[in-house]
Coordinates of C-alpha atoms in Angstrom, one line a residue:
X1 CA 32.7 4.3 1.7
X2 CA 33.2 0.6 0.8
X3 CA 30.1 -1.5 1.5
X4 CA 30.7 -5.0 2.0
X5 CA 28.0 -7.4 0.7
X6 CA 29.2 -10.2 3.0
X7 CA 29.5 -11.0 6.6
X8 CA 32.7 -12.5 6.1
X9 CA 34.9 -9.5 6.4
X10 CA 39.1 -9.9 6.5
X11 CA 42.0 -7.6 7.9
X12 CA 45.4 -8.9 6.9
X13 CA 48.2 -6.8 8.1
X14 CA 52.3 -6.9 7.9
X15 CA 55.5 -4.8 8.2
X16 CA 57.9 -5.1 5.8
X17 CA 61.2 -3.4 5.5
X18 CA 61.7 -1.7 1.9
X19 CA 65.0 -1.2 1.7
X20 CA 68.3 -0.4 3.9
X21 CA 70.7 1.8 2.0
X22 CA 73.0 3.5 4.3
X23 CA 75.5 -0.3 4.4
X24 CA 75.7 -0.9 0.8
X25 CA 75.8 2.6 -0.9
X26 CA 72.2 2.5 -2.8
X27 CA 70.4 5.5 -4.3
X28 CA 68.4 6.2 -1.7
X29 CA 71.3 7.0 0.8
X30 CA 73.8 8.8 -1.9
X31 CA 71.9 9.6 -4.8
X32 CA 69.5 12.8 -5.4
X33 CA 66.4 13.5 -7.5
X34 CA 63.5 11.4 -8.2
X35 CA 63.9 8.0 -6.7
X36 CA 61.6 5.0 -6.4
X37 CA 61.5 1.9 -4.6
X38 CA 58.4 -0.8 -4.6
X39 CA 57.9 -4.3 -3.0
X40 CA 55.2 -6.8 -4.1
X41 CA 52.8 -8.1 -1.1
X42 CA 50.9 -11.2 -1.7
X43 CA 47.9 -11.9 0.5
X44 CA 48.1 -15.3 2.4
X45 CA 44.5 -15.8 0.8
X46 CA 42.6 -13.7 -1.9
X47 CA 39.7 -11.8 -1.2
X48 CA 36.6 -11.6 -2.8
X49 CA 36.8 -8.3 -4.1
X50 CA 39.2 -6.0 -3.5
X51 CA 40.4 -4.7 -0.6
X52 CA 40.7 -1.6 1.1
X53 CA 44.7 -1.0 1.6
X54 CA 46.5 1.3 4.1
X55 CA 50.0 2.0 4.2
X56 CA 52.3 3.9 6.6
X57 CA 56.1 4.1 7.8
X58 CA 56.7 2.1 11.0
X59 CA 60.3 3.1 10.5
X60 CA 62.2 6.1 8.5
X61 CA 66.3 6.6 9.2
X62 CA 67.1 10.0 7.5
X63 CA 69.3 12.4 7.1
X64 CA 68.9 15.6 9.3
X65 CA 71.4 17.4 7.2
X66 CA 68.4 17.6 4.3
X67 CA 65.0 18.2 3.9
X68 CA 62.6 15.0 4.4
X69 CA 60.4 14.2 1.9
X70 CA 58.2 10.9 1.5
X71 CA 55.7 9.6 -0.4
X72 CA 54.1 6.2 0.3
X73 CA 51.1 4.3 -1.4
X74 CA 49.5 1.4 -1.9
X75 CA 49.6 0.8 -6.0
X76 CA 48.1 -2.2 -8.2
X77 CA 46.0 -3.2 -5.6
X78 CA 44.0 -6.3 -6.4
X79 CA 42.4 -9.1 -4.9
X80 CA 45.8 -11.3 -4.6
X81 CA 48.2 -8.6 -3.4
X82 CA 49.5 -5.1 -3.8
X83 CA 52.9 -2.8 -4.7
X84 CA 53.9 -1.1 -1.8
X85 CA 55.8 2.3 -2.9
X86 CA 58.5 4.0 -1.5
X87 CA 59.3 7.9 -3.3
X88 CA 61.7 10.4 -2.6
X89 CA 62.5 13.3 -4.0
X90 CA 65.5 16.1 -4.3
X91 CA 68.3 16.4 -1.7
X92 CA 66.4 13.9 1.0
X93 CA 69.0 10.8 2.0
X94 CA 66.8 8.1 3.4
X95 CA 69.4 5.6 4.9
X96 CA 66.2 2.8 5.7
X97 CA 62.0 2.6 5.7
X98 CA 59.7 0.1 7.0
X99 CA 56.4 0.1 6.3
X100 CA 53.5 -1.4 7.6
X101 CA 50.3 -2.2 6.2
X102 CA 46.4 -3.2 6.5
X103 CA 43.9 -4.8 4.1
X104 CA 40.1 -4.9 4.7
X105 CA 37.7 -6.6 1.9
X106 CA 35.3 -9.1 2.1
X107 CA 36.3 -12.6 1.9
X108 CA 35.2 -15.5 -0.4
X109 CA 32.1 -17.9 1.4
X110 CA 32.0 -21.5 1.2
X111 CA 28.2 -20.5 -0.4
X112 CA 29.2 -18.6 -3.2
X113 CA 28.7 -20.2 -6.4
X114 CA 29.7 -19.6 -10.1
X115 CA 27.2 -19.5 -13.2
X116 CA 28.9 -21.5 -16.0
X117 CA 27.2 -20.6 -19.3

């Protein structure tokens, strides 16, 4: 569990599409094996320390003709922003994704202070 030291606690959320493959061709409709996509998120204010980040799909077009497979996480997560990541694996054609997201961290007070030594 994440303990915040602060009172000042913030939730920033968005929904972001990743990628929509099925109109222009792209690997993630017609290609097969390992593939990757990820998408920088800057928060519209830093945190104090760094959040707590949680990632789903809000929207997945794929083919029924193969099997589905997804993997989606929050990577590089740091008090500015995060990568949201997109895998897929094997025969799965993902034509489109959407993701949505949540950060929860404590926030920066106007009575913090800095020691310069």
């Amino acid at each position: 569990m994440k303990r915040m030291r602060s009172n000042s606690v913030g939730v920033e959320q968005g929904n972001v599409e990743l990628f929509s493959d099925f109109a222009t061709g792209g690997d993630m409709w017609t290609g097969s094996g390992a593939r990757e996509r990820r998408k920088w998120i800057a928060f519209s204010e830093p945190f104090r320390s760094t959040p707590a980040v949680h990632v789903t799909l809000s929207l997945w077009d794929m083919d029924s003709d193969a099997n589905v497979r997804a993997d989606i996480v929050a990577e590089k997560v740091d008090t500015t922003g995060f990568e949201l990541v997109f895998r897929t694996w094997g025969d799965t054609r993902v034509a489109r994704v959407r993701m949505s997201w949540m950060a929860i961290g404590e926030l920066p007070n106007e009575d913090d202070f800095e020691l310069l030594l």
